[in-house]
Amino acid sequence: MSKSLVVAVCGATGAVGREMLTVLEQRNFPHSEIIAMASARSVGKKVPFMDRELTVVEMTEDSFEGVDLALFSAGGSTSEKFAPIAVKAGCVVVDNSSAWRMNDECPLVVPEVNPHDLDWHKGIIANPNCSTIQMMVALKPIHDEARIKRVVVSTYQAVSGTGQKAIEELENQVRRLMNGQPVVADVYPHQIAFNCLPHIDVFMDNGYTKEEMKMVNETIKIMGDPSIKVTATCVRVPVFYSHSESLNIETEVKLSANDVRALLAKAPGIIVEDYTEKNIYPMAINAAGEDATYVGRIREDETIENGINMWIVSDNIRKGAALNTVQIAETLIERDLVRVP
Ligand code: NAP
Ligand code: 12T
């Protein structure tokens, strides 16, 4: 294996950054040093790591000298500015924002699906959108077996996807409403407590949200197959952790519900939870804090020749962000790719 790595977690005070530190620790990620970076606002703050605390330093243009690997979760504009600076300093970047995902120079990777795309990286590797990642883990085995023609997906997304401030907004709104007090909405355009908002990220000219179009475009890039059609409706729900998704999948080759259960049961990263006679199916509160993508409610779509419906749930901060990023970093190490070509 390669030399011991100096690793920077950029955005270490955020919802994703903190989880990255937890995942690095839990997976015993090989490192000689871990540096916690964030904005000037956080300089001197402490973040827990292993048996100690890391003191947060400001991310600046000079931060990346001597850093081998930077795991970014500090927002799109920050990443647009700092990722190229880091690469110039010889650092490989795995980025969580949407800034680099559709860039032709940047692989977009889910390690269970397209690890080979890491081979052509030029310094920046993009982590897909949280909703896309869990859908890819579940669709890949089905696509390999039966060729997916079209997917209709509706998401039920947790507030943690928006970051620490949104987690606090839901907590505060619930507390105030239960005490008969009026609520304020800062992060979202409307009250999120006891509500559903069919609105994630910004609206685009075609009437879809950017989040919905990420699911369409990122799927094609990750699967390496422009023939897969995806149409999405993304909804924010008052859940703290884990995104749930309802999927309707049309395949070229007929698969029974049992075929799909058997395929997914042996696929990496998936746990099939489908015992309706015992009321057992994937749920956000059970997936929270876990690594797997849970799949259940697997059944044939009786309105078309070759169709499957299913329900998938995964922790958006873990597999949807921090865990997938660390898995990318681990795969880079395995393939001896922690270097700027
Ligand atoms: P968050 O809780 O709001 O945290 C944001 C982090 O970025 C904080 O550590 C913040 O530091 C840091 N930051 C902001 N501006 C900075 C700057 N100018 N220089 C250095 N650091 C800066 O947000 P989050 O939920 O962790 O999300 C962070 C990023 O990950 C976003 O880009 C988001 O889109 C992405 N994300 C991706 C997925 C996914 O789908 N894969 C899921 C969730 C989030 P301070 O504390 O100092 O402000
Ligand atoms: N707006 O990484 O608000 O593209 O849940 C992830 C989550 C963007 C992203 C969210 C978002 C991303 C959200």
Short mmCIF file of C-alpha atoms and ligand atoms in Angstrom, two decimals:
data_model
loop_
_atom_site.label_atom_id
_atom_site.label_comp_id
_atom_site.label_asym_id
_atom_site.label_seq_id
_atom_site.Cartn_x
_atom_site.Cartn_y
_atom_site.Cartn_z
CA MET A 1 0.00 0.00 0.00
CA SER A 2 0.98 3.62 -0.49
CA LYS A 3 2.71 5.79 2.09
CA SER A 4 0.91 7.06 5.15
CA LEU A 5 -1.45 9.85 4.18
CA VAL A 6 -2.02 13.40 5.33
CA VAL A 7 -5.80 13.82 5.06
CA ALA A 8 -7.76 17.08 5.22
CA VAL A 9 -11.47 17.14 6.06
CA CYS A 10 -12.68 20.40 4.54
CA GLY A 11 -15.96 21.49 6.14
CA ALA A 12 -15.19 19.54 9.32
CA THR A 13 -17.71 21.47 11.45
CA GLY A 14 -20.68 20.65 9.19
CA ALA A 15 -23.19 17.81 9.24
CA VAL A 16 -21.27 15.85 6.60
CA GLY A 17 -17.76 16.79 7.79
CA ARG A 18 -18.41 15.59 11.33
CA GLU A 19 -19.76 12.31 10.00
CA MET A 20 -16.67 11.97 7.78
CA LEU A 21 -14.48 12.11 10.89
CA THR A 22 -16.67 9.44 12.51
CA VAL A 23 -16.47 7.21 9.42
CA LEU A 24 -12.69 7.65 9.10
CA GLU A 25 -12.37 6.60 12.73
CA GLN A 26 -14.80 3.66 12.49
CA ARG A 27 -13.12 2.28 9.37
CA ASN A 28 -9.64 2.76 10.74
CA PHE A 29 -8.71 4.82 7.70
CA PRO A 30 -4.92 4.80 7.16
CA HIS A 31 -3.46 8.23 7.91
CA SER A 32 -0.44 9.93 9.41
CA GLU A 33 -2.39 13.11 10.14
CA ILE A 34 -5.97 14.37 9.92
CA ILE A 35 -6.47 18.12 9.50
CA ALA A 36 -9.89 19.64 10.25
CA MET A 37 -10.58 22.67 8.06
CA ALA A 38 -13.55 25.04 7.91
CA SER A 39 -14.20 28.76 7.44
CA ALA A 40 -12.63 31.62 9.39
CA ARG A 41 -15.76 31.50 11.61
CA SER A 42 -14.69 28.19 13.11
CA VAL A 43 -10.99 28.69 13.72
CA GLY A 44 -10.03 27.23 17.11
CA LYS A 45 -13.24 25.16 17.47
CA LYS A 46 -12.70 21.55 18.51
CA VAL A 47 -14.12 18.53 16.71
CA PRO A 48 -13.91 15.04 18.22
CA PHE A 49 -11.73 12.46 16.47
CA MET A 50 -10.71 9.09 17.97
CA ASP A 51 -9.57 9.59 21.54
CA ARG A 52 -8.82 13.28 21.06
CA GLU A 53 -10.07 16.55 19.64
CA LEU A 54 -8.87 18.25 16.47
CA THR A 55 -8.54 22.02 16.45
CA VAL A 56 -10.20 23.51 13.38
CA VAL A 57 -8.01 25.61 11.08
CA GLU A 58 -9.16 27.97 8.36
CA MET A 59 -9.12 26.66 4.80
CA THR A 60 -7.03 29.07 2.73
CA GLU A 61 -5.14 28.94 -0.56
CA ASP A 62 -2.05 27.82 1.38
CA SER A 63 -3.74 24.99 3.28
CA PHE A 64 -2.95 22.14 0.90
CA GLU A 65 0.86 22.02 0.81
CA GLY A 66 1.83 18.56 2.05
CA VAL A 67 -1.78 17.29 2.07
CA ASP A 68 -2.26 14.03 0.09
CA LEU A 69 -6.02 13.73 0.17
CA ALA A 70 -8.76 16.32 0.81
CA LEU A 71 -12.34 15.29 1.53
CA PHE A 72 -14.50 18.34 0.74
CA SER A 73 -17.95 19.07 2.16
CA ALA A 74 -17.96 22.84 2.38
CA GLY A 75 -20.49 23.91 -0.26
CA GLY A 76 -20.34 24.26 -4.03
CA SER A 77 -18.79 27.72 -4.34
CA THR A 78 -16.09 26.91 -1.76
CA SER A 79 -15.26 23.74 -3.63
CA GLU A 80 -15.22 25.48 -7.00
CA LYS A 81 -12.61 27.85 -5.64
CA PHE A 82 -10.46 25.57 -3.46
CA ALA A 83 -10.51 22.16 -5.19
CA PRO A 84 -8.33 23.31 -8.13
CA ILE A 85 -5.96 25.05 -5.71
CA ALA A 86 -5.63 21.81 -3.73
CA VAL A 87 -4.96 19.78 -6.89
CA LYS A 88 -2.29 22.26 -7.96
CA ALA A 89 -0.58 21.62 -4.62
CA GLY A 90 -0.54 17.88 -5.46
CA CYS A 91 -3.57 16.91 -3.37
CA VAL A 92 -6.31 14.54 -4.59
CA VAL A 93 -9.80 15.90 -3.84
CA VAL A 94 -13.00 13.92 -3.25
CA ASP A 95 -15.80 16.49 -3.35
CA ASN A 96 -19.32 16.27 -1.94
CA SER A 97 -20.85 19.32 -3.57
CA SER A 98 -22.62 19.45 -6.91
CA ALA A 99 -19.88 21.70 -8.37
CA TRP A 100 -17.84 19.03 -10.22
CA ARG A 101 -20.27 16.16 -10.71
CA MET A 102 -21.11 16.71 -14.36
CA ASN A 103 -17.62 17.93 -15.33
CA ASP A 104 -16.14 15.61 -18.01
CA GLU A 105 -12.75 15.73 -16.30
CA CYS A 106 -14.16 14.39 -13.02
CA PRO A 107 -15.25 10.82 -12.32
CA LEU A 108 -18.58 10.54 -10.45
CA VAL A 109 -18.32 7.42 -8.35
CA VAL A 110 -20.34 5.00 -6.25
CA PRO A 111 -17.74 2.35 -5.32
CA GLU A 112 -20.21 -0.56 -5.56
CA VAL A 113 -21.17 0.55 -9.08
CA ASN A 114 -18.35 2.18 -11.04
CA PRO A 115 -15.02 1.99 -9.15
CA HIS A 116 -13.20 1.67 -12.53
CA ASP A 117 -14.04 5.32 -13.29
CA LEU A 118 -11.52 6.33 -10.63
CA ASP A 119 -8.75 5.15 -12.99
CA TRP A 120 -9.08 8.26 -15.16
CA HIS A 121 -9.23 10.88 -12.41
CA LYS A 122 -7.22 14.05 -12.89
CA GLY A 123 -7.25 15.19 -9.27
CA ILE A 124 -10.91 15.89 -8.49
CA ILE A 125 -13.39 13.05 -7.92
CA ALA A 126 -17.05 13.89 -7.34
CA ASN A 127 -19.34 12.21 -4.85
CA PRO A 128 -22.86 11.95 -6.32
CA ASN A 129 -25.98 13.47 -4.82
CA CYS A 130 -27.29 11.60 -1.79
CA SER A 131 -30.56 10.60 -3.48
CA THR A 132 -28.69 9.33 -6.54
CA ILE A 133 -26.21 7.25 -4.55
CA GLN A 134 -28.72 5.00 -2.81
CA MET A 135 -30.73 4.61 -6.01
CA MET A 136 -27.56 3.53 -7.90
CA VAL A 137 -26.66 0.91 -5.28
CA ALA A 138 -30.12 -0.65 -5.74
CA LEU A 139 -30.41 -0.26 -9.52
CA LYS A 140 -27.00 -1.53 -10.62
CA PRO A 141 -27.67 -5.26 -9.99
CA ILE A 142 -31.05 -4.95 -11.73
CA HIS A 143 -29.57 -3.13 -14.72
CA ASP A 144 -26.80 -5.73 -15.10
CA GLU A 145 -29.36 -8.54 -15.09
CA ALA A 146 -32.32 -7.11 -17.02
CA ARG A 147 -31.40 -3.72 -18.63
CA ILE A 148 -33.34 -0.86 -17.11
CA LYS A 149 -35.32 1.18 -19.63
CA ARG A 150 -37.02 3.71 -17.38
CA VAL A 151 -37.27 4.65 -13.70
CA VAL A 152 -39.93 6.80 -12.04
CA VAL A 153 -38.69 7.89 -8.62
CA SER A 154 -40.26 9.91 -5.82
CA THR A 155 -38.08 10.85 -2.85
CA TYR A 156 -38.87 11.55 0.80
CA GLN A 157 -35.75 13.43 1.88
CA ALA A 158 -34.50 14.18 5.39
CA VAL A 159 -33.63 17.71 6.48
CA SER A 160 -30.04 16.73 7.35
CA GLY A 161 -29.36 16.80 3.60
CA THR A 162 -29.50 20.58 3.78
CA GLY A 163 -27.00 20.79 6.66
CA GLN A 164 -26.75 21.56 10.34
CA LYS A 165 -28.99 24.66 10.22
CA ALA A 166 -31.89 22.70 8.74
CA ILE A 167 -31.65 20.02 11.45
CA GLU A 168 -31.95 22.81 14.03
CA GLU A 169 -34.85 24.43 12.13
CA LEU A 170 -36.95 21.24 12.24
CA GLU A 171 -36.15 20.73 15.95
CA ASN A 172 -37.10 24.32 16.80
CA GLN A 173 -40.29 24.29 14.75
CA VAL A 174 -41.50 21.05 16.35
CA ARG A 175 -40.73 22.37 19.83
CA ARG A 176 -42.48 25.69 19.21
CA LEU A 177 -45.56 24.15 17.61
CA MET A 178 -45.97 21.70 20.49
CA ASN A 179 -45.90 24.72 22.82
CA GLY A 180 -48.50 26.63 20.82
CA GLN A 181 -45.97 29.18 19.58
CA PRO A 182 -45.70 30.51 16.00
CA VAL A 183 -42.80 29.20 13.89
CA VAL A 184 -40.21 30.93 11.78
CA ALA A 185 -38.90 29.42 8.53
CA ASP A 186 -35.35 30.53 7.67
CA VAL A 187 -33.71 27.64 5.85
CA TYR A 188 -36.79 26.48 3.90
CA PRO A 189 -39.32 28.74 2.21
CA HIS A 190 -42.14 27.20 4.31
CA GLN A 191 -42.68 25.42 7.62
CA ILE A 192 -41.14 21.93 7.39
CA ALA A 193 -42.47 20.55 10.70
CA PHE A 194 -45.55 18.33 10.06
CA ASN A 195 -45.34 19.24 6.38
CA CYS A 196 -43.98 18.02 3.00
CA LEU A 197 -42.31 20.39 0.53
CA PRO A 198 -42.10 19.26 -3.13
CA HIS A 199 -39.07 21.50 -3.49
CA ILE A 200 -35.39 20.60 -3.04
CA ASP A 201 -32.67 22.90 -4.36
CA VAL A 202 -33.77 25.52 -6.92
CA PHE A 203 -36.42 25.41 -9.64
CA MET A 204 -35.19 25.25 -13.23
CA ASP A 205 -36.63 26.48 -16.53
CA ASN A 206 -38.08 23.04 -17.34
CA GLY A 207 -40.24 23.07 -14.19
CA TYR A 208 -38.13 20.47 -12.39
CA THR A 209 -35.91 21.22 -9.40
CA LYS A 210 -32.14 20.98 -9.67
CA GLU A 211 -32.27 18.04 -7.23
CA GLU A 212 -34.62 16.17 -9.59
CA MET A 213 -32.37 16.83 -12.59
CA LYS A 214 -29.31 15.65 -10.61
CA MET A 215 -31.00 12.24 -10.29
CA VAL A 216 -31.63 12.16 -14.06
CA ASN A 217 -28.17 13.25 -15.20
CA GLU A 218 -25.98 11.65 -12.54
CA THR A 219 -27.61 8.24 -13.13
CA ILE A 220 -26.54 8.27 -16.78
CA LYS A 221 -22.96 9.26 -15.92
CA ILE A 222 -22.54 6.71 -13.10
CA MET A 223 -24.13 3.81 -15.02
CA GLY A 224 -22.28 4.86 -18.17
CA ASP A 225 -25.49 4.28 -20.10
CA PRO A 226 -27.36 7.21 -21.69
CA SER A 227 -30.29 4.92 -22.57
CA ILE A 228 -31.61 4.79 -18.97
CA LYS A 229 -34.50 7.23 -18.61
CA VAL A 230 -35.15 8.66 -15.14
CA THR A 231 -37.93 11.00 -14.09
CA ALA A 232 -37.98 12.27 -10.51
CA THR A 233 -40.07 14.14 -7.95
CA CYS A 234 -38.03 15.17 -4.90
CA VAL A 235 -39.85 15.97 -1.67
CA ARG A 236 -38.55 17.24 1.67
CA VAL A 237 -40.21 15.55 4.63
CA PRO A 238 -39.94 16.25 8.38
CA VAL A 239 -37.44 13.46 9.02
CA PHE A 240 -33.98 14.11 10.52
CA TYR A 241 -31.85 11.35 8.98
CA SER A 242 -32.25 8.97 5.98
CA HIS A 243 -33.81 9.50 2.59
CA SER A 244 -36.60 7.16 1.46
CA GLU A 245 -37.40 6.58 -2.21
CA SER A 246 -40.27 4.96 -4.07
CA LEU A 247 -39.02 3.46 -7.33
CA ASN A 248 -40.96 2.21 -10.34
CA ILE A 249 -38.59 0.39 -12.69
CA GLU A 250 -39.24 -0.82 -16.22
CA THR A 251 -36.81 -3.43 -17.55
CA GLU A 252 -36.18 -4.98 -20.93
CA VAL A 253 -36.08 -8.52 -19.50
CA LYS A 254 -38.85 -9.79 -17.22
CA LEU A 255 -37.91 -10.16 -13.53
CA SER A 256 -40.25 -11.53 -10.87
CA ALA A 257 -40.35 -9.95 -7.42
CA ASN A 258 -38.49 -13.01 -6.13
CA ASP A 259 -35.82 -12.63 -8.83
CA VAL A 260 -35.24 -9.05 -7.65
CA ARG A 261 -35.14 -10.09 -3.98
CA ALA A 262 -32.52 -12.74 -4.78
CA LEU A 263 -30.44 -10.36 -6.92
CA LEU A 264 -30.43 -7.61 -4.31
CA ALA A 265 -29.82 -9.97 -1.38
CA LYS A 266 -26.38 -10.83 -2.80
CA ALA A 267 -25.49 -7.34 -4.01
CA PRO A 268 -22.86 -5.27 -2.18
CA GLY A 269 -24.10 -2.53 0.15
CA ILE A 270 -27.70 -3.78 0.22
CA ILE A 271 -29.86 -5.35 2.90
CA VAL A 272 -33.23 -6.67 1.73
CA GLU A 273 -35.89 -6.02 4.38
CA ASP A 274 -39.09 -7.35 2.88
CA TYR A 275 -41.30 -9.36 5.25
CA THR A 276 -44.67 -7.71 4.88
CA GLU A 277 -46.41 -10.51 6.82
CA LYS A 278 -44.47 -9.20 9.84
CA ASN A 279 -44.81 -5.49 8.91
CA ILE A 280 -41.09 -5.39 8.14
CA TYR A 281 -39.89 -2.94 5.52
CA PRO A 282 -37.16 -0.27 5.36
CA MET A 283 -37.73 2.78 7.55
CA ALA A 284 -35.77 6.00 7.97
CA ILE A 285 -35.43 5.67 11.74
CA ASN A 286 -33.84 2.22 11.38
CA ALA A 287 -31.45 3.17 8.57
CA ALA A 288 -30.13 6.23 10.43
CA GLY A 289 -26.55 5.70 11.54
CA GLU A 290 -26.18 2.57 9.39
CA ASP A 291 -24.11 1.95 6.26
CA ALA A 292 -26.42 -0.19 4.12
CA THR A 293 -29.04 0.72 1.58
CA TYR A 294 -32.23 -1.05 2.67
CA VAL A 295 -34.68 -2.34 0.06
CA GLY A 296 -38.22 -3.63 0.63
CA ARG A 297 -41.82 -3.59 -0.64
CA ILE A 298 -40.50 -5.37 -3.74
CA ARG A 299 -43.44 -6.20 -6.02
CA GLU A 300 -44.31 -6.52 -9.67
CA ASP A 301 -45.95 -3.56 -11.40
CA GLU A 302 -49.09 -5.23 -12.72
CA THR A 303 -49.83 -2.44 -15.21
CA ILE A 304 -46.85 -3.13 -17.51
CA GLU A 305 -45.11 -6.17 -18.98
CA ASN A 306 -41.75 -5.88 -17.15
CA GLY A 307 -42.08 -3.63 -14.13
CA ILE A 308 -40.98 -3.62 -10.49
CA ASN A 309 -41.92 -1.33 -7.62
CA MET A 310 -39.77 -1.02 -4.53
CA TRP A 311 -38.94 1.19 -1.54
CA ILE A 312 -35.35 2.04 -0.68
CA VAL A 313 -33.96 3.81 2.38
CA SER A 314 -30.45 4.86 3.33
CA ASP A 315 -28.77 7.30 5.71
CA ASN A 316 -28.17 10.35 3.51
CA ILE A 317 -25.30 11.62 5.65
CA ARG A 318 -23.53 8.25 5.70
CA LYS A 319 -23.95 6.36 2.38
CA GLY A 320 -25.36 9.54 0.82
CA ALA A 321 -22.28 11.58 1.68
CA ALA A 322 -19.58 10.81 4.29
CA LEU A 323 -19.39 7.02 3.89
CA ASN A 324 -19.43 7.08 0.09
CA THR A 325 -16.65 9.69 0.13
CA VAL A 326 -14.49 7.59 2.46
CA GLN A 327 -15.20 4.46 0.36
CA ILE A 328 -13.98 6.39 -2.69
CA ALA A 329 -10.83 7.32 -0.77
CA GLU A 330 -10.31 3.67 0.25
CA THR A 331 -10.73 2.54 -3.36
CA LEU A 332 -8.21 5.16 -4.48
CA ILE A 333 -5.71 3.71 -2.00
CA GLU A 334 -6.43 0.13 -3.14
CA ARG A 335 -5.82 1.13 -6.74
CA ASP A 336 -2.75 3.22 -5.89
CA LEU A 337 -4.46 6.34 -7.25
CA VAL A 338 -3.81 8.84 -4.45
CA ARG A 339 -1.70 11.04 -6.71
CA VAL A 340 -2.36 13.84 -9.14
CA PRO A 341 -1.49 12.55 -12.62
P1 NAP B 1 -23.28 22.32 6.77
O1 NAP B 1 -23.70 21.51 7.94
O2 NAP B 1 -23.91 23.62 6.53
O3 NAP B 1 -21.68 22.52 6.84
C1 NAP B 1 -20.98 23.30 5.94
C2 NAP B 1 -19.50 23.19 6.19
O4 NAP B 1 -18.78 23.94 5.20
C3 NAP B 1 -19.09 23.77 7.54
O5 NAP B 1 -18.02 23.02 8.08
C4 NAP B 1 -18.61 25.16 7.14
O6 NAP B 1 -17.69 25.72 8.03
C5 NAP B 1 -17.91 24.85 5.84
N1 NAP B 1 -17.71 26.04 5.03
C6 NAP B 1 -18.66 26.88 4.55
N2 NAP B 1 -18.07 27.91 3.88
C7 NAP B 1 -16.75 27.70 3.96
C8 NAP B 1 -15.61 28.42 3.48
N3 NAP B 1 -15.74 29.55 2.78
N4 NAP B 1 -14.38 27.92 3.72
C9 NAP B 1 -14.24 26.78 4.41
N5 NAP B 1 -15.28 26.06 4.91
C10 NAP B 1 -16.51 26.52 4.67
O7 NAP B 1 -23.47 21.52 5.42
P2 NAP B 1 -23.33 19.95 5.12
O8 NAP B 1 -24.65 19.33 5.16
O9 NAP B 1 -22.25 19.37 5.95
O10 NAP B 1 -22.94 19.97 3.58
C11 NAP B 1 -21.71 20.39 3.13
C12 NAP B 1 -21.53 20.11 1.66
O11 NAP B 1 -21.77 18.76 1.36
C13 NAP B 1 -22.45 20.88 0.71
O12 NAP B 1 -21.71 21.18 -0.45
C14 NAP B 1 -23.54 19.93 0.36
O13 NAP B 1 -24.10 20.19 -0.90
C15 NAP B 1 -22.75 18.66 0.36
N6 NAP B 1 -23.65 17.56 0.66
C16 NAP B 1 -23.71 16.60 -0.26
C17 NAP B 1 -24.53 15.56 -0.06
C18 NAP B 1 -24.63 14.57 -1.11
O14 NAP B 1 -25.65 14.51 -1.72
N7 NAP B 1 -23.63 13.77 -1.35
C19 NAP B 1 -25.31 15.45 1.08
C20 NAP B 1 -25.24 16.45 2.00
C21 NAP B 1 -24.40 17.52 1.76
P3 NAP B 1 -18.16 26.78 9.17
O15 NAP B 1 -18.71 25.96 10.29
O16 NAP B 1 -16.88 27.46 9.54
O17 NAP B 1 -19.16 27.68 8.55
N1 12T B 2 -29.78 20.96 -1.91
O1 12T B 2 -25.17 17.61 -2.78
O2 12T B 2 -30.90 20.25 0.35
O3 12T B 2 -26.25 18.44 -4.46
O4 12T B 2 -30.90 18.10 0.74
C1 12T B 2 -27.53 17.59 -1.40
C2 12T B 2 -28.60 17.80 -0.57
C3 12T B 2 -27.96 19.61 -2.56
C4 12T B 2 -26.15 18.17 -3.25
C5 12T B 2 -30.46 19.12 0.17
C6 12T B 2 -29.03 19.84 -1.74
C7 12T B 2 -27.24 18.48 -2.38
C8 12T B 2 -29.34 18.92 -0.75
#
